[in-house]
Short mmCIF file of C-alpha atoms in Angstrom, two decimals:
data_model
loop_
_atom_site.label_atom_id
_atom_site.label_comp_id
_atom_site.label_asym_id
_atom_site.label_seq_id
_atom_site.Cartn_x
_atom_site.Cartn_y
_atom_site.Cartn_z
CA MET A 1 -26.20 -12.45 -23.16
CA MET A 2 -28.01 -12.87 -26.50
CA ARG A 3 -28.93 -16.31 -27.74
CA VAL A 4 -28.89 -16.86 -31.56
CA ILE A 5 -30.14 -19.43 -33.94
CA ALA A 6 -28.09 -19.35 -37.12
CA ASP A 7 -27.79 -21.18 -40.44
CA PHE A 8 -24.29 -21.21 -41.90
CA CYS A 9 -23.06 -22.18 -45.38
CA LEU A 10 -19.40 -21.84 -46.28
CA VAL A 11 -18.13 -22.08 -49.87
CA PRO A 12 -14.37 -22.36 -50.47
CA ILE A 13 -13.35 -20.86 -53.81
CA GLY A 14 -10.28 -21.80 -55.86
CA ILE A 15 -9.76 -25.33 -54.65
CA GLY A 16 -11.74 -27.24 -57.29
CA VAL A 17 -15.24 -28.59 -57.54
CA SER A 18 -15.35 -30.68 -54.39
CA VAL A 19 -15.71 -28.77 -51.17
CA SER A 20 -16.89 -31.47 -48.75
CA ARG A 21 -13.53 -31.91 -47.01
CA GLU A 22 -13.57 -28.22 -46.00
CA VAL A 23 -17.24 -28.29 -44.94
CA ALA A 24 -16.51 -31.38 -42.85
CA ALA A 25 -13.65 -29.48 -41.15
CA CYS A 26 -16.18 -26.79 -40.22
CA GLU A 27 -18.46 -29.38 -38.69
CA ARG A 28 -15.64 -30.46 -36.47
CA VAL A 29 -14.87 -26.82 -35.50
CA LEU A 30 -18.54 -26.32 -34.56
CA ALA A 31 -18.68 -29.58 -32.57
CA GLU A 32 -15.45 -28.74 -30.74
CA ALA A 33 -16.95 -25.36 -29.77
CA GLY A 34 -19.65 -27.23 -27.95
CA LEU A 35 -22.42 -25.72 -30.07
CA LYS A 36 -25.66 -27.42 -30.86
CA THR A 37 -25.69 -28.04 -34.62
CA ASN A 38 -27.63 -29.77 -37.30
CA LEU A 39 -26.14 -30.39 -40.74
CA HIS A 40 -28.58 -30.22 -43.70
CA ALA A 41 -28.21 -30.35 -47.44
CA TYR A 42 -27.35 -26.65 -47.86
CA GLY A 43 -25.78 -25.52 -44.61
CA THR A 44 -25.73 -26.11 -40.85
CA ASN A 45 -28.05 -24.91 -38.18
CA ILE A 46 -26.23 -23.61 -35.10
CA GLU A 47 -27.72 -22.61 -31.75
CA GLY A 48 -25.83 -20.95 -28.90
CA GLU A 49 -24.72 -17.71 -27.28
CA TRP A 50 -23.91 -14.97 -29.84
CA ASP A 51 -20.21 -14.71 -29.01
CA ASP A 52 -19.68 -18.51 -29.04
CA VAL A 53 -21.47 -18.90 -32.39
CA PHE A 54 -19.58 -16.11 -34.07
CA ALA A 55 -16.21 -17.14 -32.65
CA ALA A 56 -16.72 -20.62 -34.12
CA ILE A 57 -17.65 -19.22 -37.49
CA LYS A 58 -14.47 -17.11 -37.50
CA ARG A 59 -12.54 -20.24 -36.65
CA CYS A 60 -14.13 -22.03 -39.63
CA HIS A 61 -12.75 -19.36 -41.96
CA GLU A 62 -9.29 -19.59 -40.37
CA VAL A 63 -9.25 -23.38 -40.58
CA VAL A 64 -10.46 -23.55 -44.20
CA HIS A 65 -7.86 -20.95 -45.29
CA ALA A 66 -5.18 -22.98 -43.44
CA MET A 67 -6.34 -26.04 -45.43
CA GLY A 68 -5.34 -24.17 -48.58
CA ALA A 69 -8.45 -22.33 -49.78
CA PRO A 70 -7.38 -18.89 -50.97
CA ARG A 71 -10.94 -17.49 -50.93
CA ILE A 72 -14.10 -18.20 -49.01
CA SER A 73 -17.68 -16.91 -49.56
CA SER A 74 -20.05 -17.71 -46.74
CA THR A 75 -23.73 -16.98 -46.11
CA LEU A 76 -25.42 -16.81 -42.81
CA ARG A 77 -29.03 -16.40 -41.62
CA PHE A 78 -29.21 -15.53 -37.95
CA GLY A 79 -32.09 -14.71 -35.72
CA THR A 80 -32.45 -13.30 -32.17
CA ARG A 81 -35.54 -12.70 -30.08
CA THR A 82 -36.25 -10.96 -26.83
CA ASP A 83 -39.86 -11.97 -26.29
CA ARG A 84 -39.15 -15.52 -25.24
CA PRO A 85 -36.46 -18.21 -25.52
CA GLN A 86 -36.60 -20.52 -28.55
CA THR A 87 -34.74 -23.63 -29.63
CA MET A 88 -34.06 -25.15 -33.04
CA GLU A 89 -36.33 -28.12 -32.23
CA GLU A 90 -39.17 -25.87 -31.21
CA LYS A 91 -38.88 -23.83 -34.47
CA ILE A 92 -39.26 -26.99 -36.50
CA ARG A 93 -42.05 -28.37 -34.29
CA SER A 94 -44.18 -25.24 -34.42
CA VAL A 95 -44.11 -25.33 -38.26
CA SER A 96 -44.51 -29.09 -38.60
CA GLU A 97 -47.61 -29.21 -36.44
CA LYS A 98 -49.31 -26.46 -38.39
CA ALA A 99 -48.25 -28.01 -41.73
CA ASP A 100 -49.77 -31.34 -40.77
CA THR A 101 -53.10 -29.99 -39.63
CA GLY A 102 -53.41 -27.26 -42.24
CA SER A 103 -54.21 -24.79 -39.51
CA MET B 256 -33.46 -29.52 -67.93
CA MET B 257 -31.45 -28.25 -64.99
CA ARG B 258 -31.73 -29.88 -61.55
CA VAL B 259 -31.37 -27.61 -58.54
CA ILE B 260 -30.86 -28.09 -54.77
CA ALA B 261 -32.15 -25.07 -52.94
CA ASP B 262 -32.62 -23.80 -49.44
CA PHE B 263 -35.57 -21.47 -48.91
CA CYS B 264 -36.47 -19.24 -45.97
CA LEU B 265 -39.55 -16.98 -46.16
CA VAL B 266 -40.15 -14.23 -43.65
CA PRO B 267 -43.61 -12.54 -43.62
CA ILE B 268 -43.43 -8.95 -42.43
CA GLY B 269 -46.22 -6.91 -40.82
CA ILE B 270 -48.26 -9.75 -39.36
CA GLY B 271 -46.78 -9.91 -35.89
CA VAL B 272 -44.07 -11.89 -34.21
CA SER B 273 -45.30 -15.38 -35.02
CA VAL B 274 -44.75 -16.56 -38.62
CA SER B 275 -45.10 -20.32 -38.23
CA ARG B 276 -48.61 -20.47 -39.72
CA GLU B 277 -47.29 -18.86 -42.98
CA VAL B 278 -44.19 -21.03 -43.07
CA ALA B 279 -46.37 -24.13 -42.57
CA ALA B 280 -48.54 -23.04 -45.54
CA CYS B 281 -45.32 -22.96 -47.64
CA GLU B 282 -44.49 -26.50 -46.51
CA ARG B 283 -47.85 -27.60 -47.90
CA VAL B 284 -47.31 -25.71 -51.19
CA LEU B 285 -43.93 -27.40 -51.65
CA ALA B 286 -45.37 -30.83 -50.80
CA GLU B 287 -48.32 -30.36 -53.21
CA ALA B 288 -45.81 -29.52 -55.92
CA GLY B 289 -44.31 -32.94 -55.47
CA LEU B 290 -40.90 -31.65 -54.56
CA LYS B 291 -38.45 -33.41 -52.32
CA THR B 292 -38.11 -31.23 -49.23
CA ASN B 293 -36.56 -31.19 -45.79
CA LEU B 294 -37.58 -28.70 -43.16
CA HIS B 295 -34.85 -27.52 -40.80
CA ALA B 296 -34.65 -24.89 -38.09
CA TYR B 297 -33.90 -21.96 -40.48
CA GLY B 298 -35.41 -22.91 -43.78
CA THR B 299 -36.35 -25.79 -46.05
CA ASN B 300 -34.16 -27.80 -48.44
CA ILE B 301 -35.83 -28.34 -51.83
CA GLU B 302 -34.66 -30.61 -54.64
CA GLY B 303 -36.17 -30.77 -58.10
CA GLU B 304 -36.21 -29.44 -61.64
CA TRP B 305 -35.43 -25.72 -61.81
CA ASP B 306 -38.86 -24.71 -63.19
CA ASP B 307 -40.78 -26.78 -60.68
CA VAL B 308 -38.78 -25.48 -57.74
CA PHE B 309 -39.15 -21.81 -58.70
CA ALA B 310 -42.84 -22.14 -59.61
CA ALA B 311 -43.46 -23.52 -56.10
CA ILE B 312 -41.48 -20.69 -54.49
CA LYS B 313 -43.58 -18.14 -56.47
CA ARG B 314 -46.70 -19.94 -55.22
CA CYS B 315 -45.45 -19.60 -51.62
CA HIS B 316 -45.27 -15.81 -52.01
CA GLU B 317 -48.77 -15.74 -53.54
CA VAL B 318 -50.26 -17.91 -50.82
CA VAL B 319 -48.65 -16.02 -47.95
CA HIS B 320 -49.78 -12.67 -49.33
CA ALA B 321 -53.31 -14.18 -49.73
CA MET B 322 -53.13 -15.12 -46.03
CA GLY B 323 -52.78 -11.43 -45.18
CA ALA B 324 -49.06 -10.68 -45.11
CA PRO B 325 -48.55 -7.29 -46.80
CA ARG B 326 -44.81 -7.85 -47.20
CA ILE B 327 -42.49 -10.83 -47.57
CA SER B 328 -38.66 -11.01 -47.48
CA SER B 329 -37.25 -14.39 -48.53
CA THR B 330 -33.75 -15.76 -48.94
CA LEU B 331 -32.64 -18.59 -51.10
CA ARG B 332 -29.44 -20.50 -51.65
CA PHE B 333 -29.51 -22.57 -54.82
CA GLY B 334 -26.94 -24.71 -56.52
CA THR B 335 -26.69 -26.39 -59.90
CA ARG B 336 -23.94 -28.61 -61.32
CA THR B 337 -23.22 -30.04 -64.74
CA ASP B 338 -20.39 -32.39 -63.84
CA ARG B 339 -22.60 -35.07 -62.27
CA PRO B 340 -26.01 -35.50 -60.64
CA GLN B 341 -26.23 -34.94 -56.89
CA THR B 342 -29.01 -35.41 -54.32
CA MET B 343 -29.64 -33.75 -50.93
CA GLU B 344 -28.89 -37.03 -49.11
CA GLU B 345 -25.54 -37.40 -50.91
CA LYS B 346 -24.52 -33.85 -50.07
CA ILE B 347 -25.07 -34.57 -46.37
CA ARG B 348 -23.44 -38.02 -46.53
CA SER B 349 -20.28 -36.74 -48.25
CA VAL B 350 -19.73 -34.16 -45.47
CA SER B 351 -20.79 -36.41 -42.61
CA GLU B 352 -18.32 -39.19 -43.56
CA LYS B 353 -15.45 -36.83 -43.74
CA ALA B 354 -16.42 -35.08 -40.49
CA ASP B 355 -16.52 -38.37 -38.66
CA THR B 356 -13.13 -39.65 -39.89
CA GLY B 357 -11.47 -36.31 -39.79
CA SER B 358 -10.15 -36.91 -43.33
CA MET C 188 -5.95 -10.11 -38.63
CA MET C 189 -8.50 -11.14 -41.21
CA ARG C 190 -10.12 -8.64 -43.48
CA VAL C 191 -13.73 -9.25 -44.53
CA ILE C 192 -16.12 -7.86 -47.10
CA ALA C 193 -19.69 -8.47 -45.98
CA ASP C 194 -23.21 -7.78 -47.06
CA PHE C 195 -25.71 -7.38 -44.25
CA CYS C 196 -29.50 -7.24 -44.32
CA LEU C 197 -31.46 -7.04 -41.05
CA VAL C 198 -35.24 -7.64 -40.93
CA PRO C 199 -37.07 -6.71 -37.69
CA ILE C 200 -40.15 -8.87 -37.12
CA GLY C 201 -43.22 -7.99 -35.08
CA ILE C 202 -43.09 -4.19 -35.47
CA GLY C 203 -45.28 -3.72 -38.45
CA VAL C 204 -44.71 -3.36 -42.16
CA SER C 205 -42.19 -0.42 -42.13
CA VAL C 206 -38.70 -1.35 -41.04
CA SER C 207 -36.75 1.66 -42.38
CA ARG C 208 -36.35 3.32 -39.00
CA GLU C 209 -34.56 0.23 -37.64
CA VAL C 210 -32.42 -0.19 -40.77
CA ALA C 211 -31.44 3.46 -40.47
CA ALA C 212 -30.34 2.89 -36.86
CA CYS C 213 -28.09 0.11 -38.13
CA GLU C 214 -26.53 2.47 -40.67
CA ARG C 215 -25.63 4.84 -37.81
CA VAL C 216 -24.19 1.93 -35.76
CA LEU C 217 -21.98 0.88 -38.68
CA ALA C 218 -20.87 4.45 -39.33
CA GLU C 219 -20.02 5.05 -35.69
CA ALA C 220 -17.94 1.86 -35.75
CA GLY C 221 -15.78 3.54 -38.40
CA LEU C 222 -16.49 0.85 -40.95
CA LYS C 223 -16.52 1.45 -44.69
CA THR C 224 -20.11 0.90 -45.81
CA ASN C 225 -22.34 1.21 -48.85
CA LEU C 226 -26.16 1.06 -48.48
CA HIS C 227 -27.94 -0.56 -51.42
CA ALA C 228 -31.61 -1.50 -52.02
CA TYR C 229 -31.41 -4.87 -50.22
CA GLY C 230 -28.71 -4.56 -47.66
CA THR C 231 -25.39 -2.84 -46.84
CA ASN C 232 -21.88 -3.62 -47.92
CA ILE C 233 -19.38 -3.50 -45.09
CA GLU C 234 -15.59 -3.71 -45.25
CA GLY C 235 -13.20 -4.01 -42.34
CA GLU C 236 -11.37 -6.21 -39.90
CA TRP C 237 -13.35 -9.32 -38.95
CA ASP C 238 -13.74 -8.45 -35.27
CA ASP C 239 -14.83 -4.89 -35.98
CA VAL C 240 -17.40 -5.93 -38.59
CA PHE C 241 -18.95 -8.61 -36.40
CA ALA C 242 -18.97 -6.47 -33.25
CA ALA C 243 -20.90 -3.83 -35.19
CA ILE C 244 -23.39 -6.36 -36.45
CA LYS C 245 -23.95 -7.61 -32.89
CA ARG C 246 -24.50 -3.98 -31.87
CA CYS C 247 -27.14 -3.61 -34.60
CA HIS C 248 -29.13 -6.53 -33.15
CA GLU C 249 -28.84 -5.01 -29.66
CA VAL C 250 -29.94 -1.57 -30.80
CA VAL C 251 -32.89 -2.80 -32.83
CA HIS C 252 -34.12 -4.93 -29.95
CA ALA C 253 -33.78 -1.89 -27.67
CA MET C 254 -35.92 0.08 -30.16
CA GLY C 255 -38.70 -2.44 -29.51
CA ALA C 256 -38.36 -5.19 -32.07
CA PRO C 257 -39.05 -8.51 -30.30
CA ARG C 258 -37.55 -10.57 -33.09
CA ILE C 259 -34.89 -10.06 -35.77
CA SER C 260 -33.95 -12.18 -38.75
CA SER C 261 -30.78 -11.15 -40.53
CA THR C 262 -28.81 -12.41 -43.48
CA LEU C 263 -25.13 -11.95 -44.21
CA ARG C 264 -22.83 -12.82 -47.04
CA PHE C 265 -19.16 -12.55 -46.03
CA GLY C 266 -15.96 -13.22 -47.87
CA THR C 267 -12.34 -13.52 -46.88
CA ARG C 268 -9.28 -14.17 -48.99
CA THR C 269 -5.65 -14.86 -48.28
CA ASP C 270 -4.17 -14.65 -51.78
CA ARG C 271 -4.28 -10.80 -51.94
CA PRO C 272 -6.03 -7.83 -50.39
CA GLN C 273 -9.28 -6.68 -52.02
CA THR C 274 -11.56 -3.66 -51.53
CA MET C 275 -15.27 -3.17 -52.21
CA GLU C 276 -14.46 -0.72 -54.98
CA GLU C 277 -12.08 -3.13 -56.68
CA LYS C 278 -14.71 -5.94 -56.60
CA ILE C 279 -17.16 -3.70 -58.46
CA ARG C 280 -14.56 -2.40 -60.85
CA SER C 281 -13.27 -5.83 -61.88
CA VAL C 282 -16.82 -6.92 -62.77
CA SER C 283 -17.88 -3.63 -64.42
CA GLU C 284 -14.88 -3.57 -66.76
CA LYS C 285 -15.52 -7.07 -67.97
CA ALA C 286 -19.24 -6.47 -68.33
CA ASP C 287 -18.65 -3.40 -70.50
CA THR C 288 -16.18 -5.03 -72.84
CA GLY C 289 -17.89 -8.38 -72.95
CA SER C 290 -14.52 -10.09 -72.20
CA MET D 281 -48.44 -9.76 -61.85
CA MET D 282 -46.12 -9.61 -58.85
CA ARG D 283 -43.28 -7.12 -58.68
CA VAL D 284 -40.10 -8.18 -56.93
CA ILE D 285 -36.92 -6.51 -55.65
CA ALA D 286 -34.16 -9.03 -55.45
CA ASP D 287 -30.48 -9.17 -54.60
CA PHE D 288 -28.53 -11.83 -56.47
CA CYS D 289 -25.00 -13.19 -55.86
CA LEU D 290 -23.70 -16.02 -58.02
CA VAL D 291 -20.55 -17.93 -57.09
CA PRO D 292 -19.05 -20.27 -59.78
CA ILE D 293 -17.15 -23.22 -58.19
CA GLY D 294 -14.35 -25.23 -59.71
CA ILE D 295 -12.96 -22.58 -62.09
CA GLY D 296 -10.27 -21.06 -59.92
CA VAL D 297 -10.05 -18.11 -57.64
CA SER D 298 -11.21 -15.39 -60.01
CA VAL D 299 -14.88 -15.32 -60.74
CA SER D 300 -15.34 -11.77 -62.17
CA ARG D 301 -15.60 -12.90 -65.82
CA GLU D 302 -18.66 -15.04 -64.95
CA VAL D 303 -20.26 -12.34 -62.76
CA ALA D 304 -19.78 -9.88 -65.61
CA ALA D 305 -21.53 -12.28 -67.97
CA CYS D 306 -24.49 -12.27 -65.55
CA GLU D 307 -24.54 -8.51 -65.60
CA ARG D 308 -24.94 -8.63 -69.36
CA VAL D 309 -27.69 -11.27 -69.11
CA LEU D 310 -29.63 -9.07 -66.63
CA ALA D 311 -29.16 -5.95 -68.79
CA GLU D 312 -30.26 -7.79 -71.96
CA ALA D 313 -33.41 -8.89 -70.09
CA GLY D 314 -34.26 -5.19 -69.69
CA LEU D 315 -34.24 -5.41 -65.91
CA LYS D 316 -33.42 -2.50 -63.68
CA THR D 317 -30.19 -3.49 -61.87
CA ASN D 318 -27.55 -2.10 -59.58
CA LEU D 319 -24.20 -3.86 -59.10
CA HIS D 320 -22.66 -3.60 -55.59
CA ALA D 321 -19.65 -5.17 -53.93
CA TYR D 322 -21.40 -8.41 -52.98
CA GLY D 323 -24.20 -8.92 -55.48
CA THR D 324 -26.65 -7.18 -57.75
CA ASN D 325 -30.00 -5.53 -57.02
CA ILE D 326 -32.66 -6.46 -59.50
CA GLU D 327 -36.12 -4.99 -59.87
CA GLY D 328 -38.87 -6.26 -62.14
CA GLU D 329 -41.82 -8.55 -62.72
CA TRP D 330 -41.36 -11.89 -60.92
CA ASP D 331 -41.27 -14.06 -64.00
CA ASP D 332 -38.81 -11.73 -65.84
CA VAL D 333 -36.44 -11.59 -62.82
CA PHE D 334 -36.40 -15.36 -62.28
CA ALA D 335 -36.11 -16.15 -66.02
CA ALA D 336 -32.99 -13.94 -66.12
CA ILE D 337 -31.54 -15.62 -63.04
CA LYS D 338 -32.07 -19.06 -64.67
CA ARG D 339 -30.33 -17.75 -67.82
CA CYS D 340 -27.36 -16.66 -65.65
CA HIS D 341 -26.86 -20.20 -64.40
CA GLU D 342 -27.15 -21.58 -67.96
CA VAL D 343 -24.67 -19.05 -69.32
CA VAL D 344 -22.12 -19.53 -66.54
CA HIS D 345 -22.28 -23.32 -66.92
CA ALA D 346 -21.79 -22.86 -70.67
CA MET D 347 -18.68 -20.78 -69.93
CA GLY D 348 -17.20 -23.85 -68.23
CA ALA D 349 -18.15 -23.68 -64.55
CA PRO D 350 -19.13 -27.21 -63.45
CA ARG D 351 -20.81 -25.98 -60.31
CA ILE D 352 -22.62 -22.85 -59.19
CA SER D 353 -23.80 -21.80 -55.77
CA SER D 354 -26.01 -18.69 -55.71
CA THR D 355 -27.79 -16.72 -53.04
CA LEU D 356 -30.85 -14.52 -53.43
CA ARG D 357 -32.77 -12.19 -51.21
CA PHE D 358 -36.19 -11.32 -52.71
CA GLY D 359 -39.02 -9.23 -51.43
CA THR D 360 -42.63 -8.69 -52.58
CA ARG D 361 -45.31 -6.44 -51.11
CA THR D 362 -49.02 -6.00 -51.76
CA ASP D 363 -49.68 -2.88 -49.66
CA ARG D 364 -48.06 -0.45 -52.11
CA PRO D 365 -45.60 -0.34 -54.99
CA GLN D 366 -41.94 0.23 -54.10
CA THR D 367 -38.74 0.88 -56.11
CA MET D 368 -35.08 0.24 -55.30
CA GLU D 369 -34.43 3.98 -55.17
CA GLU D 370 -37.22 4.53 -52.70
CA LYS D 371 -35.97 1.74 -50.42
CA ILE D 372 -32.56 3.38 -50.19
CA ARG D 373 -34.01 6.89 -49.80
CA SER D 374 -36.36 5.94 -46.99
CA VAL D 375 -33.45 4.52 -44.99
CA SER D 376 -30.94 7.25 -45.91
CA GLU D 377 -33.23 10.06 -44.78
CA LYS D 378 -33.83 8.45 -41.39
CA ALA D 379 -30.15 7.63 -40.95
CA ASP D 380 -29.16 11.26 -41.59
CA THR D 381 -31.65 12.79 -39.24
CA GLY D 382 -31.42 10.11 -36.59
CA SER D 383 -35.24 9.89 -36.47
#
């Protein structure tokens, strides 16, 4: 088992200037997969087991192609660690605390 | 003038396993630059004029090197559009609405 | 079946400033997986079937953790298309020809 | 002065499925800026002084919008180091040698 925190941004190409319908479909795919997610202004944070996260990302490509997009270009950041468990909330908290105090 | 919405993730290399002190310093740099930002679990959304955003990102590299990091590897997504103005909030809202209704 | 062209960059964290030994181990993992690859100065192009490409990327994280890296932060660009097949060589050629002629 | 090695991938949105004409225009922008570059199958390596590299990337967005793309989504990896100078060729060589010998 390998836990991953990822950040996923999918860009459909060849369907016009608006891509929010396709990105929304991906949100539903990720939610249906039971993954912990957080949508932000340039992607979606995803936390879960490696195989679950990557299966859902594959499903996003399949669904967006099925919606009519001939081409997709996605980007992903993804991190794993073996020293200790970590959650998305904790990553944000550990930065926020230090940013506030200037330490 | 060219407005940009960006997503920035800086990784200091060669300072050990914890990098939150350096990431927090970047948060302060971005805030001091007067940019609209939103910290998430794998980066920070930034909205502003192109030159302001990229000057702040350069400053982040300078500050993190000055803190002792010999090496930095960053990633950035950045989008511009000429058809109409767009904010970070609106990007999220347009996806969230469609995800909720399934439209 | 879904063919993917990807660009993978793995950054081990917490092992010091030099990361080339770990990146080299990934090159061997990708080669052993029989994938078509091309190493460049900031990552590696990979072409293959979706499941093969992502299985090899998972293996890279496992191998680099086993080498002693407590933390890994990777980035990936990945593209799929349904309108027609495309290879890495053809992507480069189609840009190079247009760049040369200015068309 | 701060030297940077970057990897740039620009995706025009809203102009159809083929984007090679716009990517080729960026290649010319980078070449005209006198930057050292290397086109690969999913982006372009760029090496140079920070301000020169980022001025050229801004020019790419301006040129591609002027060609008619209403929207652009780009991704960038970029690395700086203060411990010693490094070139694109050396980054590739240091990995390739270790990959060959398995050391």
